[in-house]
Amino acid sequence: MVFSAASAVLFGVTPAVASRIYSMGGNAVTLTFYRNLMAVPVLLALLGLEGVSLRLTRREAGLLLLMGAGFRVTTTLMLYQSYLYIPTGMATTLHFLYPALTALLCRARFRERLGPWKLFALGLSGLGALCLLELGAGTDPRGVLLASSSALTYACYLIGLDKTALRDMHPHKAACYMGLLNAAAMLAVGLPTHQLRLALPPAALGLSFLLAVSTSFLAVSLLQWGIRLLGASSAALFSMLEPITSVAVGCLALAESVSRRSLLGCALILAGVALTALAGQRQAVEK
């Protein structure tokens, strides 16, 4: 629970730091490229100190390509593409359909028992996410479709980390290869479309490195540990702390206003996460 929640909080700080980088000439593609690429040397150094081999079996390589290039990279591209059609806040909220999709897919594909408490927690968190969603008359359906599709591909990515051989892979090793795949994808997309800006001010590069360490290294590794210990559906519920962190940081650091509806949404999400934690502790006691 702690690992999954900490991962969500680290990811939730990203928008505030990203806004500073964007003000210095960066953009979403450039930040994603640097955030993933800069984490790789740190991860390689840690793997060397821990004596973890970088060798992959054919099965592991295939799974990394499927989960990394097939689901995680696709998630990033669709989510960032949706920003062209709808506000980023709306896109992020639609993306957070993934906890419910993760639970439903685990139930449908693996017959995973959800239980009444988890279903109720999912309902509360889903209602809270809807409170954070602000649909307008001019909402472009293309953006809604892209952001919602990113939720589905990210749910598949989380389930893949839980239900395949990647579950037993060292988290730093998996994060290292995922970082390389994401950086390669952003390079392939950013160069032809001229969205990749390699020349950034030193301050922007420093903040990008900070994000690389906190997200592509720490947050990704913590999430994999959380999935290993909790399972994909429960870890995804704790990830709902990410939009709450984004709202809180935006309010405190960027002086953004928060509506009563947003506060209600945050309260409902927190209630859902708390119920999940209590249900998990109850199951542990019963065992």
CSV table of C-alpha atoms in Angstrom, one decimal:
chain,number,residue,atom,x,y,z
A,1,MET,CA,0.0,0.0,0.0
A,2,VAL,CA,2.8,2.4,0.9
A,3,PHE,CA,4.7,1.7,-2.3
A,4,SER,CA,1.7,2.2,-4.5
A,5,ALA,CA,0.6,5.4,-2.7
A,6,ALA,CA,4.2,6.8,-2.8
A,7,SER,CA,4.4,6.1,-6.5
A,8,ALA,CA,1.1,8.0,-7.0
A,9,VAL,CA,2.2,11.0,-5.0
A,10,LEU,CA,5.5,11.2,-7.0
A,11,PHE,CA,3.6,11.0,-10.3
A,12,GLY,CA,1.1,13.6,-9.0
A,13,VAL,CA,3.9,16.3,-8.5
A,14,THR,CA,4.8,15.9,-12.2
A,15,PRO,CA,2.4,18.5,-13.7
A,16,ALA,CA,3.6,21.3,-11.5
A,17,VAL,CA,7.3,20.7,-12.4
A,18,ALA,CA,6.3,20.1,-16.0
A,19,SER,CA,4.6,23.5,-16.2
A,20,ARG,CA,7.9,25.1,-15.2
A,21,ILE,CA,9.8,23.2,-17.9
A,22,TYR,CA,7.2,24.2,-20.5
A,23,SER,CA,7.7,27.9,-19.5
A,24,MET,CA,11.4,27.5,-20.4
A,25,GLY,CA,10.7,26.1,-23.9
A,26,GLY,CA,10.0,22.5,-23.3
A,27,ASN,CA,6.9,20.5,-24.3
A,28,ALA,CA,5.3,17.1,-23.5
A,29,VAL,CA,7.3,15.1,-26.1
A,30,THR,CA,10.6,16.7,-25.0
A,31,LEU,CA,9.9,16.2,-21.3
A,32,THR,CA,8.9,12.6,-21.8
A,33,PHE,CA,12.1,11.9,-23.8
A,34,TYR,CA,14.4,13.4,-21.3
A,35,ARG,CA,12.5,12.1,-18.3
A,36,ASN,CA,13.0,8.5,-19.5
A,37,LEU,CA,16.4,8.8,-21.0
A,38,MET,CA,18.0,10.6,-18.0
A,39,ALA,CA,16.7,7.8,-15.7
A,40,VAL,CA,18.6,5.1,-17.6
A,41,PRO,CA,22.2,5.9,-16.4
A,42,VAL,CA,20.9,6.1,-12.8
A,43,LEU,CA,19.2,2.7,-13.1
A,44,LEU,CA,22.2,1.1,-14.8
A,45,ALA,CA,24.5,2.3,-12.0
A,46,LEU,CA,22.1,0.8,-9.3
A,47,LEU,CA,21.9,-2.5,-11.2
A,48,GLY,CA,25.7,-2.7,-11.4
A,49,LEU,CA,26.0,-2.0,-7.6
A,50,GLU,CA,23.3,-4.6,-6.9
A,51,GLY,CA,24.9,-7.1,-9.2
A,52,VAL,CA,21.8,-7.6,-11.3
A,53,SER,CA,22.3,-9.0,-14.8
A,54,LEU,CA,20.9,-7.1,-17.7
A,55,ARG,CA,20.5,-10.2,-19.8
A,56,LEU,CA,17.0,-11.1,-21.0
A,57,THR,CA,15.4,-14.3,-22.0
A,58,ARG,CA,13.4,-14.3,-25.3
A,59,ARG,CA,10.2,-14.4,-23.3
A,60,GLU,CA,11.2,-11.4,-21.1
A,61,ALA,CA,12.3,-9.4,-24.2
A,62,GLY,CA,9.0,-10.1,-25.9
A,63,LEU,CA,7.0,-9.2,-22.8
A,64,LEU,CA,9.0,-5.9,-22.4
A,65,LEU,CA,8.3,-5.0,-26.1
A,66,LEU,CA,4.6,-5.8,-25.7
A,67,MET,CA,4.2,-4.0,-22.4
A,68,GLY,CA,6.6,-1.2,-23.1
A,69,ALA,CA,6.1,-0.4,-26.8
A,70,GLY,CA,2.6,-1.9,-27.1
A,71,PHE,CA,0.9,-0.5,-24.0
A,72,ARG,CA,3.0,2.0,-22.0
A,73,VAL,CA,4.4,4.0,-25.0
A,74,THR,CA,0.9,3.9,-26.7
A,75,THR,CA,-0.6,5.2,-23.4
A,76,THR,CA,1.8,8.2,-23.4
A,77,LEU,CA,1.3,9.0,-27.0
A,78,MET,CA,-2.5,8.9,-26.9
A,79,LEU,CA,-2.7,10.9,-23.7
A,80,TYR,CA,-0.4,13.6,-25.0
A,81,GLN,CA,-2.2,13.6,-28.3
A,82,SER,CA,-5.5,14.1,-26.5
A,83,TYR,CA,-4.1,17.4,-25.2
A,84,LEU,CA,-4.4,18.8,-28.7
A,85,TYR,CA,-8.2,18.5,-28.6
A,86,ILE,CA,-9.3,18.8,-24.9
A,87,PRO,CA,-7.9,20.5,-21.8
A,88,THR,CA,-5.2,18.6,-20.0
A,89,GLY,CA,-7.2,18.4,-16.8
A,90,MET,CA,-10.1,16.7,-18.6
A,91,ALA,CA,-7.7,14.4,-20.4
A,92,THR,CA,-6.0,13.4,-17.1
A,93,THR,CA,-9.3,12.7,-15.4
A,94,LEU,CA,-10.5,10.5,-18.3
A,95,HIS,CA,-7.2,8.7,-18.1
A,96,PHE,CA,-8.0,7.9,-14.5
A,97,LEU,CA,-10.7,5.5,-15.6
A,98,TYR,CA,-7.9,2.9,-15.6
A,99,PRO,CA,-8.3,1.7,-12.0
A,100,ALA,CA,-11.9,0.6,-12.8
A,101,LEU,CA,-10.8,-0.9,-16.1
A,102,THR,CA,-8.0,-2.8,-14.4
A,103,ALA,CA,-10.4,-4.3,-11.9
A,104,LEU,CA,-12.9,-5.2,-14.5
A,105,LEU,CA,-10.4,-6.8,-16.8
A,106,CYS,CA,-8.9,-8.8,-14.0
A,107,ARG,CA,-12.3,-10.0,-13.1
A,108,ALA,CA,-13.2,-10.9,-16.7
A,109,ARG,CA,-9.9,-12.5,-17.8
A,110,PHE,CA,-8.6,-14.0,-14.6
A,111,ARG,CA,-11.8,-14.4,-12.6
A,112,GLU,CA,-10.2,-12.3,-9.8
A,113,ARG,CA,-12.7,-11.8,-6.9
A,114,LEU,CA,-13.3,-8.1,-6.3
A,115,GLY,CA,-15.5,-8.4,-3.2
A,116,PRO,CA,-18.2,-5.8,-2.1
A,117,TRP,CA,-15.7,-3.5,-0.4
A,118,LYS,CA,-13.4,-3.2,-3.4
A,119,LEU,CA,-16.5,-2.6,-5.7
A,120,PHE,CA,-17.7,0.1,-3.3
A,121,ALA,CA,-14.3,1.7,-3.2
A,122,LEU,CA,-14.1,1.6,-7.0
A,123,GLY,CA,-17.5,3.3,-7.2
A,124,LEU,CA,-16.5,6.0,-4.8
A,125,SER,CA,-13.2,6.7,-6.6
A,126,GLY,CA,-14.9,6.6,-10.0
A,127,LEU,CA,-17.5,9.1,-8.8
A,128,GLY,CA,-14.7,11.3,-7.4
A,129,ALA,CA,-12.9,11.3,-10.8
A,130,LEU,CA,-16.2,12.3,-12.5
A,131,CYS,CA,-16.4,15.3,-10.1
A,132,LEU,CA,-13.0,16.4,-11.3
A,133,LEU,CA,-14.2,16.1,-14.9
A,134,GLU,CA,-15.5,19.3,-16.6
A,135,LEU,CA,-17.1,18.6,-19.9
A,136,GLY,CA,-18.0,21.6,-22.0
A,137,ALA,CA,-20.2,22.2,-25.1
A,138,GLY,CA,-17.2,22.4,-27.3
A,139,THR,CA,-15.5,19.2,-26.1
A,140,ASP,CA,-13.9,17.5,-29.1
A,141,PRO,CA,-14.8,13.7,-29.2
A,142,ARG,CA,-11.4,12.9,-30.6
A,143,GLY,CA,-9.8,14.0,-27.4
A,144,VAL,CA,-12.2,12.1,-25.3
A,145,LEU,CA,-11.6,9.0,-27.3
A,146,LEU,CA,-7.8,9.3,-27.1
A,147,ALA,CA,-7.8,10.0,-23.4
A,148,SER,CA,-10.2,7.1,-22.6
A,149,SER,CA,-8.2,4.8,-24.8
A,150,SER,CA,-5.1,5.7,-22.9
A,151,ALA,CA,-6.9,4.4,-19.7
A,152,LEU,CA,-7.5,1.1,-21.4
A,153,THR,CA,-3.9,0.6,-22.6
A,154,TYR,CA,-2.5,1.6,-19.2
A,155,ALA,CA,-4.8,-0.9,-17.5
A,156,CYS,CA,-3.4,-3.6,-19.8
A,157,TYR,CA,0.1,-2.5,-18.9
A,158,LEU,CA,-0.6,-2.8,-15.1
A,159,ILE,CA,-2.1,-6.2,-15.6
A,160,GLY,CA,0.9,-7.3,-17.7
A,161,LEU,CA,3.2,-6.3,-14.8
A,162,ASP,CA,1.1,-8.4,-12.5
A,163,LYS,CA,0.1,-11.5,-14.5
A,164,THR,CA,3.3,-12.2,-16.6
A,165,ALA,CA,6.9,-13.1,-15.9
A,166,LEU,CA,7.6,-9.4,-15.5
A,167,ARG,CA,6.2,-9.7,-12.0
A,168,ASP,CA,9.3,-11.4,-10.9
A,169,MET,CA,11.8,-9.2,-12.8
A,170,HIS,CA,13.9,-6.8,-10.6
A,171,PRO,CA,11.9,-3.5,-10.6
A,172,HIS,CA,15.0,-1.4,-11.5
A,173,LYS,CA,15.8,-3.7,-14.5
A,174,ALA,CA,12.2,-3.4,-15.8
A,175,ALA,CA,12.2,0.4,-15.3
A,176,CYS,CA,15.5,0.6,-17.2
A,177,TYR,CA,14.2,-1.2,-20.2
A,178,MET,CA,10.9,0.7,-20.1
A,179,GLY,CA,12.8,4.0,-20.0
A,180,LEU,CA,14.8,3.1,-23.0
A,181,LEU,CA,11.7,2.0,-24.9
A,182,ASN,CA,9.8,5.2,-24.0
A,183,ALA,CA,12.8,7.4,-24.9
A,184,ALA,CA,13.2,5.6,-28.3
A,185,ALA,CA,9.5,6.1,-29.0
A,186,MET,CA,9.6,9.8,-28.2
A,187,LEU,CA,12.7,10.2,-30.4
A,188,ALA,CA,10.9,8.4,-33.3
A,189,VAL,CA,7.8,10.6,-32.9
A,190,GLY,CA,9.4,13.9,-32.0
A,191,LEU,CA,12.1,14.2,-34.7
A,192,PRO,CA,9.8,13.9,-37.8
A,193,THR,CA,7.1,16.1,-36.2
A,194,HIS,CA,9.7,18.7,-34.9
A,195,GLN,CA,8.2,18.4,-31.4
A,196,LEU,CA,11.5,17.2,-29.9
A,197,ARG,CA,13.5,20.2,-28.6
A,198,LEU,CA,16.9,18.9,-27.5
A,199,ALA,CA,18.3,22.4,-26.7
A,200,LEU,CA,16.8,23.4,-23.4
A,201,PRO,CA,18.2,25.9,-20.8
A,202,PRO,CA,20.3,24.3,-18.0
A,203,ALA,CA,17.5,24.9,-15.4
A,204,ALA,CA,15.0,23.0,-17.6
A,205,LEU,CA,17.4,20.1,-18.0
A,206,GLY,CA,18.0,20.1,-14.2
A,207,LEU,CA,14.2,19.9,-13.5
A,208,SER,CA,13.9,17.2,-16.2
A,209,PHE,CA,16.6,15.2,-14.4
A,210,LEU,CA,14.7,15.7,-11.1
A,211,LEU,CA,11.6,14.3,-12.7
A,212,ALA,CA,13.6,11.4,-14.2
A,213,VAL,CA,14.8,10.3,-10.8
A,214,SER,CA,11.5,10.9,-9.0
A,215,THR,CA,9.2,9.3,-11.7
A,216,SER,CA,10.9,7.1,-14.3
A,217,PHE,CA,13.2,5.7,-11.5
A,218,LEU,CA,11.5,5.9,-8.1
A,219,ALA,CA,7.8,6.0,-9.0
A,220,VAL,CA,8.0,3.3,-11.7
A,221,SER,CA,9.9,1.0,-9.4
A,222,LEU,CA,7.6,1.6,-6.4
A,223,LEU,CA,4.6,0.9,-8.6
A,224,GLN,CA,6.0,-2.4,-9.7
A,225,TRP,CA,6.7,-3.4,-6.1
A,226,GLY,CA,3.2,-2.3,-5.2
A,227,ILE,CA,1.7,-4.5,-8.0
A,228,ARG,CA,3.8,-7.4,-6.9
A,229,LEU,CA,2.6,-7.2,-3.3
A,230,LEU,CA,-1.0,-6.1,-3.9
A,231,GLY,CA,-2.0,-7.1,-7.3
A,232,ALA,CA,-2.8,-4.8,-10.3
A,233,SER,CA,-6.4,-3.9,-9.3
A,234,SER,CA,-5.7,-2.8,-5.7
A,235,ALA,CA,-2.5,-1.0,-6.7
A,236,ALA,CA,-4.4,0.8,-9.4
A,237,LEU,CA,-6.9,2.1,-6.8
A,238,PHE,CA,-4.0,3.6,-4.7
A,239,SER,CA,-2.9,5.3,-7.9
A,240,MET,CA,-6.0,7.5,-7.6
A,241,LEU,CA,-4.0,9.5,-5.1
A,242,GLU,CA,-2.2,11.0,-8.1
A,243,PRO,CA,-4.9,13.5,-9.3
A,244,ILE,CA,-5.4,14.5,-5.6
A,245,THR,CA,-1.7,15.3,-5.3
A,246,SER,CA,-1.8,17.2,-8.6
A,247,VAL,CA,-4.8,19.3,-7.3
A,248,ALA,CA,-3.0,20.0,-4.0
A,249,VAL,CA,0.3,20.9,-5.5
A,250,GLY,CA,-1.4,23.1,-8.1
A,251,CYS,CA,-3.2,24.9,-5.3
A,252,LEU,CA,-0.2,25.4,-3.1
A,253,ALA,CA,2.6,25.9,-5.5
A,254,LEU,CA,0.9,27.5,-8.5
A,255,ALA,CA,-1.9,29.3,-6.7
A,256,GLU,CA,-4.6,27.5,-8.8
A,257,SER,CA,-8.2,27.8,-7.6
A,258,VAL,CA,-10.0,24.7,-6.4
A,259,SER,CA,-13.8,24.5,-6.8
A,260,ARG,CA,-16.1,22.8,-4.3
A,261,ARG,CA,-16.8,20.1,-6.8
A,262,SER,CA,-13.1,19.3,-7.1
A,263,LEU,CA,-12.8,19.2,-3.3
A,264,LEU,CA,-15.8,16.8,-3.2
A,265,GLY,CA,-14.1,14.6,-5.9
A,266,CYS,CA,-10.9,14.5,-3.9
A,267,ALA,CA,-12.8,13.5,-0.8
A,268,LEU,CA,-14.6,10.7,-2.6
A,269,ILE,CA,-11.3,9.4,-4.0
A,270,LEU,CA,-9.6,9.5,-0.6
A,271,ALA,CA,-12.6,7.6,0.8
A,272,GLY,CA,-12.2,4.9,-1.8
A,273,VAL,CA,-8.5,4.6,-1.2
A,274,ALA,CA,-9.1,4.4,2.6
A,275,LEU,CA,-11.7,1.6,2.1
A,276,THR,CA,-9.3,-0.3,0.0
A,277,ALA,CA,-6.6,0.0,2.7
A,278,LEU,CA,-9.0,-1.1,5.4
A,279,ALA,CA,-10.2,-4.1,3.3
A,280,GLY,CA,-6.6,-5.1,2.7
A,281,GLN,CA,-5.8,-5.0,6.4
A,282,ARG,CA,-8.9,-7.0,7.2
A,283,GLN,CA,-7.9,-9.7,4.7
A,284,ALA,CA,-4.4,-9.9,6.1
A,285,VAL,CA,-5.8,-10.3,9.7
A,286,GLU,CA,-8.1,-13.1,8.5
A,287,LYS,CA,-5.2,-14.9,6.9
